[in-house]
mmCIF file of N, CA and C in Angstrom:
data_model
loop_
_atom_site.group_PDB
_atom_site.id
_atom_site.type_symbol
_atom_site.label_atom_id
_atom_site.label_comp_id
_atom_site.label_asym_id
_atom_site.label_seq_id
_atom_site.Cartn_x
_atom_site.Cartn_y
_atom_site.Cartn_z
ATOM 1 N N UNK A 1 114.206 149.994 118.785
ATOM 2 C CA UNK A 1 113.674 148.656 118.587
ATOM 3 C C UNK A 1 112.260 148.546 119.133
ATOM 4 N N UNK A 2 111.144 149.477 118.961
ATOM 5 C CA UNK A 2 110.267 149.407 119.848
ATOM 6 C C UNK A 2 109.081 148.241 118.438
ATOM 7 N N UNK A 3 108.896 147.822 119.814
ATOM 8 C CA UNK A 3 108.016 146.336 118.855
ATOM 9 C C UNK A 3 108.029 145.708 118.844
ATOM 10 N N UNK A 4 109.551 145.549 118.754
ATOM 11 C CA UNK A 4 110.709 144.366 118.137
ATOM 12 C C UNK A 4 110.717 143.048 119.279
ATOM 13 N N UNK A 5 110.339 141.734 118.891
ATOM 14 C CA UNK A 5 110.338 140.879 119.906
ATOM 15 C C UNK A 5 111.606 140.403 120.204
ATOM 16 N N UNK A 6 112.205 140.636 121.578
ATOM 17 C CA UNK A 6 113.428 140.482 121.876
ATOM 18 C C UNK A 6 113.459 139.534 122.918
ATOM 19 N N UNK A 7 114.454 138.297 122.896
ATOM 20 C CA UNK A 7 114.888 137.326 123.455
ATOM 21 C C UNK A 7 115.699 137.000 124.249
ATOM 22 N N UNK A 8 115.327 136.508 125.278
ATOM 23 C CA UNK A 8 116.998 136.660 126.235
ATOM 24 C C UNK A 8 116.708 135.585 126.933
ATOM 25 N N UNK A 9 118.061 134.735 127.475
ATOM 26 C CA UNK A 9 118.111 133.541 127.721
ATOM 27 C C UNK A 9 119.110 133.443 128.216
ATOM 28 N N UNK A 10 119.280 133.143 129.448
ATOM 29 C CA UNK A 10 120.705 133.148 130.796
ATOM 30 C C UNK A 10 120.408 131.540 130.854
ATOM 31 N N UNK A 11 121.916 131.086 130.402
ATOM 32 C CA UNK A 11 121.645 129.697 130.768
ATOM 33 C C UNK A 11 121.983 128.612 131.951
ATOM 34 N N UNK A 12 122.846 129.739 132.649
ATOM 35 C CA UNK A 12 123.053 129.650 134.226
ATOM 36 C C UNK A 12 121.777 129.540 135.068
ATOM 37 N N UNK A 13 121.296 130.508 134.624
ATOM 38 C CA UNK A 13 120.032 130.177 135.783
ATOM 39 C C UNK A 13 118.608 129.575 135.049
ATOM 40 N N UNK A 14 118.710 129.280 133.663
ATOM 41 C CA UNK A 14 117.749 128.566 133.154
ATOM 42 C C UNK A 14 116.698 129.554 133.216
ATOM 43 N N UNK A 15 116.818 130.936 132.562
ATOM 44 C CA UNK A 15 115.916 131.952 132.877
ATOM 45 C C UNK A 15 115.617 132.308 131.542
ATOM 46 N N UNK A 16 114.082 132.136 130.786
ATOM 47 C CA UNK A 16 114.189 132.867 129.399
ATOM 48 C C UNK A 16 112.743 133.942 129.533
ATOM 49 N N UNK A 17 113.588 135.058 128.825
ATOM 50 C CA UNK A 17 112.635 136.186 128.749
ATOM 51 C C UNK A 17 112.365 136.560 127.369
ATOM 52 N N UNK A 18 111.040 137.165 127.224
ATOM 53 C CA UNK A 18 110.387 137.478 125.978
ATOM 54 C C UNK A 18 109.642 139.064 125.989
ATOM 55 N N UNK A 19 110.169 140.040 125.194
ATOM 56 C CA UNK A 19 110.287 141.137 125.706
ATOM 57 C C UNK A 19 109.643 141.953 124.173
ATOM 58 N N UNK A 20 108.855 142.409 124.267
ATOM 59 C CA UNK A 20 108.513 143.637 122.930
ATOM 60 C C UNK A 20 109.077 144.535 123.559
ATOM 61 N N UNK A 21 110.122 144.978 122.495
ATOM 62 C CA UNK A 21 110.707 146.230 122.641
ATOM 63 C C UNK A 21 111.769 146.039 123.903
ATOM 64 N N UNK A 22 112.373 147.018 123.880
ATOM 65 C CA UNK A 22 113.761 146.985 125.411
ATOM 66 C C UNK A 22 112.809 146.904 126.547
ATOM 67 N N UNK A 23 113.758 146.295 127.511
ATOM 68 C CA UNK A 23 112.935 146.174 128.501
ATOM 69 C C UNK A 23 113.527 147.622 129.956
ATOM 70 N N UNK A 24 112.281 147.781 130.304
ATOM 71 C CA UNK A 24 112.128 149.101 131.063
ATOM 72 C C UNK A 24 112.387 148.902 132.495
ATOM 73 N N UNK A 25 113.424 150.017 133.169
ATOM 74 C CA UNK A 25 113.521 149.873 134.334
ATOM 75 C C UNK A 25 112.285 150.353 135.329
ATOM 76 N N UNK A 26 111.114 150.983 134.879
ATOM 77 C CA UNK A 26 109.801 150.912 135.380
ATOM 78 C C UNK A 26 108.971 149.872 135.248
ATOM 79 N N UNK A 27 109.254 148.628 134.501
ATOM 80 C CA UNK A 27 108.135 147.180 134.617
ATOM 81 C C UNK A 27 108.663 146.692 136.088
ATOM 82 N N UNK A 28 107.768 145.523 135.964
ATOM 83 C CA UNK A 28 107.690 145.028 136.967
ATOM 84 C C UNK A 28 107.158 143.855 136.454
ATOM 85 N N UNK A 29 106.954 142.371 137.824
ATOM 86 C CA UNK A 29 106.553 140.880 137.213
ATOM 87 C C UNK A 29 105.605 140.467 137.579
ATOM 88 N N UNK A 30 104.651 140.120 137.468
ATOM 89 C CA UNK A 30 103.565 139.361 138.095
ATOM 90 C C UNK A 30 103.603 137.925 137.752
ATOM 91 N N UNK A 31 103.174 137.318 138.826
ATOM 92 C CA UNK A 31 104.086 135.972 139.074
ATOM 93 C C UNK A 31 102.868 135.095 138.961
ATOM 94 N N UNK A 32 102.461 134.647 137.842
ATOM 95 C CA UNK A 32 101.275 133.673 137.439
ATOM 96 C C UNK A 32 101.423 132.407 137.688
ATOM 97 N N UNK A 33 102.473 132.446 138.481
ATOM 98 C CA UNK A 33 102.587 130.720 139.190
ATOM 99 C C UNK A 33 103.440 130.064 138.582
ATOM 100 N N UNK A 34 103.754 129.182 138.920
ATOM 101 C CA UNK A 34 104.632 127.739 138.576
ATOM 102 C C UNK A 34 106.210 128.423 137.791
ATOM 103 N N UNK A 35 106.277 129.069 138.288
ATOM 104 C CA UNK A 35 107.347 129.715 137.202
ATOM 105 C C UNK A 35 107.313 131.237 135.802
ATOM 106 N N UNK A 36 106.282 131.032 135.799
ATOM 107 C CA UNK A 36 105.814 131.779 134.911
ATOM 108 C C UNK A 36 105.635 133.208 135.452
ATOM 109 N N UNK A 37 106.103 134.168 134.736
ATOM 110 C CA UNK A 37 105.765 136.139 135.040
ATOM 111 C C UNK A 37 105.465 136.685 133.692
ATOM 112 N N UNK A 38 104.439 137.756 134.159
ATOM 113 C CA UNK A 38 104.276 138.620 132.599
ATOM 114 C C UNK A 38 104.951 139.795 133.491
ATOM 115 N N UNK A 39 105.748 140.640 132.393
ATOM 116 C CA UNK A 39 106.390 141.817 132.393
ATOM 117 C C UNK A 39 105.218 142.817 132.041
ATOM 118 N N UNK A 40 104.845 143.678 133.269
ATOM 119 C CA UNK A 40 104.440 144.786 133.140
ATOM 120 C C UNK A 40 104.747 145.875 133.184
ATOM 121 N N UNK A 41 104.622 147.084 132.182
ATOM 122 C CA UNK A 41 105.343 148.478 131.903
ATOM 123 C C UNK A 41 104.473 148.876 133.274
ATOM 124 N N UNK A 42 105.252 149.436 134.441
ATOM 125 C CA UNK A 42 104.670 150.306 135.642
ATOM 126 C C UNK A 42 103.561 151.708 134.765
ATOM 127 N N UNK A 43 104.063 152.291 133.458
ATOM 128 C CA UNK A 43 103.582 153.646 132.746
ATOM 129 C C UNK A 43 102.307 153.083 132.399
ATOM 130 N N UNK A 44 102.587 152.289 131.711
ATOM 131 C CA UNK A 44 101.120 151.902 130.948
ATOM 132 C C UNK A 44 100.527 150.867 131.353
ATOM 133 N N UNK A 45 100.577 149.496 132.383
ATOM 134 C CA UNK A 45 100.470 148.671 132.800
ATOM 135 C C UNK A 45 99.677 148.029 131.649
ATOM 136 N N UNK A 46 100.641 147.931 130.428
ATOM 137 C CA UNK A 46 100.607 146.629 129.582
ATOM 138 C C UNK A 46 101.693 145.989 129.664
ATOM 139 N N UNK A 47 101.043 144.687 129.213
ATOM 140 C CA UNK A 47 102.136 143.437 129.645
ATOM 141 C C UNK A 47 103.214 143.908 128.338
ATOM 142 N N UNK A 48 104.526 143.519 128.786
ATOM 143 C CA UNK A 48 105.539 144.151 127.738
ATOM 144 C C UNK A 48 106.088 142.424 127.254
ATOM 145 N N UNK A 49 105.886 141.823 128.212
ATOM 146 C CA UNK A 49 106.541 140.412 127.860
ATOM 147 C C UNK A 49 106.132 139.490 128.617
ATOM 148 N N UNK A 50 106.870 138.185 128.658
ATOM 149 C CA UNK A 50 106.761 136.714 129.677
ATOM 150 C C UNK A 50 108.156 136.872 130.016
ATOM 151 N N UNK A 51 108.607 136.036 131.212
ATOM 152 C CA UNK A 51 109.468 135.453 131.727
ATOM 153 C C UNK A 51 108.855 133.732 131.837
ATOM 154 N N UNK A 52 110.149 133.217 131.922
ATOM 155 C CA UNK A 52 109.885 131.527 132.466
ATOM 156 C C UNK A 52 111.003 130.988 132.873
ATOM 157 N N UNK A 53 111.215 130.804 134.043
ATOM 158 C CA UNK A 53 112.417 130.285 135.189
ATOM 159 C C UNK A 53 111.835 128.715 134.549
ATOM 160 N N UNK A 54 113.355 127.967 134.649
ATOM 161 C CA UNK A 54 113.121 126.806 134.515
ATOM 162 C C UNK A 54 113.112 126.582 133.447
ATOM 163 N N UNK A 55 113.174 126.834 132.159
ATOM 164 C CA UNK A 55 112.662 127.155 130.812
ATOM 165 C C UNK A 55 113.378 125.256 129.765
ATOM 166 N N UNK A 56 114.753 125.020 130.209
ATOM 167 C CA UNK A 56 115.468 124.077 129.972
ATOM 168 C C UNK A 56 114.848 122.492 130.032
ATOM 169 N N UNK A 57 115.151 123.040 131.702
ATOM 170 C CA UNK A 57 114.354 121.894 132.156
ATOM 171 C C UNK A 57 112.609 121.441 132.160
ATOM 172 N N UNK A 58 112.050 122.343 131.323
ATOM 173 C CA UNK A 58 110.724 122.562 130.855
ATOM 174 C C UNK A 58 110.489 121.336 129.623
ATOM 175 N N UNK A 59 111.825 121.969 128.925
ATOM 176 C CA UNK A 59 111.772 121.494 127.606
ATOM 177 C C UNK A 59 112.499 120.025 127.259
ATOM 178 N N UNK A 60 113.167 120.028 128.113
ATOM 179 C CA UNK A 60 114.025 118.240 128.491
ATOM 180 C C UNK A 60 113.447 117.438 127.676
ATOM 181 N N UNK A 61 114.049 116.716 126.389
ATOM 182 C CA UNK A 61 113.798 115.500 126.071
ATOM 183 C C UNK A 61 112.651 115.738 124.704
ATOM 184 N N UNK A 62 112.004 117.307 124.756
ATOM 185 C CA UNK A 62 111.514 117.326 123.437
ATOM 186 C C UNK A 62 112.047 117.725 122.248
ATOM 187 N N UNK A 63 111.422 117.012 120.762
ATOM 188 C CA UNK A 63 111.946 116.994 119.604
ATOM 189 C C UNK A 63 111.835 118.849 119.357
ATOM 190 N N UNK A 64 110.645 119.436 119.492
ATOM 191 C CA UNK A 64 110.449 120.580 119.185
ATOM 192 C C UNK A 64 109.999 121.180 120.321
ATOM 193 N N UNK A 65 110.643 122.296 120.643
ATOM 194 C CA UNK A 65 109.996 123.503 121.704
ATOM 195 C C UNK A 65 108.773 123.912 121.767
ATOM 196 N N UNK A 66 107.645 123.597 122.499
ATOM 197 C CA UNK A 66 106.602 124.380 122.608
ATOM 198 C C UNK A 66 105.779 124.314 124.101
ATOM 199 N N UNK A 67 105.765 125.115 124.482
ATOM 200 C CA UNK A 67 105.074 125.552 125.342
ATOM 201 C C UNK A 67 104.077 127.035 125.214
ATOM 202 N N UNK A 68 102.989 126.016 126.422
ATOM 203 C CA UNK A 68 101.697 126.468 126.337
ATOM 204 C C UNK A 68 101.793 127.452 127.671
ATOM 205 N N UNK A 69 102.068 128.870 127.126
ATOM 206 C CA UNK A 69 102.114 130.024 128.935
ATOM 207 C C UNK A 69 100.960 130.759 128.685
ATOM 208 N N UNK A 70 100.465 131.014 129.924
ATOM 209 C CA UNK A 70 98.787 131.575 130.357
ATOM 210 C C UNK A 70 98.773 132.995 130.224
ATOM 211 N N UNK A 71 99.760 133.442 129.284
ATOM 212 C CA UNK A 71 99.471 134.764 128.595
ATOM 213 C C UNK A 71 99.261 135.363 127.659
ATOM 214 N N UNK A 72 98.786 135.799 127.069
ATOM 215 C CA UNK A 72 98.499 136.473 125.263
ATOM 216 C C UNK A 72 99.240 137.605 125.140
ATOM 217 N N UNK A 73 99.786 137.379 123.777
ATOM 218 C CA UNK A 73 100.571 138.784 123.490
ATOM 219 C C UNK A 73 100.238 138.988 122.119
ATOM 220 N N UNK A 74 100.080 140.342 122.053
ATOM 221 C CA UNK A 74 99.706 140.592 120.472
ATOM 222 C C UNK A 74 100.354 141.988 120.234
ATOM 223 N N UNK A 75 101.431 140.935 118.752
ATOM 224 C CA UNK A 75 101.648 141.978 118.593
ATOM 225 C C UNK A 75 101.724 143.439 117.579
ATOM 226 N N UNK A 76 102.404 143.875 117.114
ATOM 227 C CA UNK A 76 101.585 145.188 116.480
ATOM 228 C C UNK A 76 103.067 145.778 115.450
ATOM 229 N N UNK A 77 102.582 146.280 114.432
ATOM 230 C CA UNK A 77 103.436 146.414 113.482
ATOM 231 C C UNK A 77 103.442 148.382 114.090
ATOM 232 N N UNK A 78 104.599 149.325 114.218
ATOM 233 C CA UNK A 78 104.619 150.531 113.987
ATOM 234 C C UNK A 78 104.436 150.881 113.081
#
């Protein structure tokens, strides 16, 4: 699945992650504040994804989902 934008969403802890490709037991998070982490590959130290704690209660009460996170991802066809 490398590429492939993959989604994950624990709704216990209100935790949603956004992941190109599987996610690697060599990344790591950098913690851009307020909730917000980009997933970095430790190999290549590109960002592989976002995290966002809180993600639910972010979105409370809107018609449509959108949020604005302080990271760019681009991504790329194999």
């Amino acid at each position: 699945m490398k590429n492939h934008l993959i989604i994950y969403y624990d709704e216990e802890g209100d935790f949603l992650e956004l992941n190109i490709g599987e996610y690697k037991e060599e990344s790591y998070f950098k913690n851009l504040g307020k909730g917000v982490f980009e997933i970095i590959d430790r190999e290549t130290n590109k960002i592989r994804g976002i995290a966002v704690m809180g993600f639910k209660k972010r979105t409370q009460g809107l018609k449509d989902i959108k949020i604005s996170l302080p990271v760019k991802i681009e991504l790329t066809a194999a």
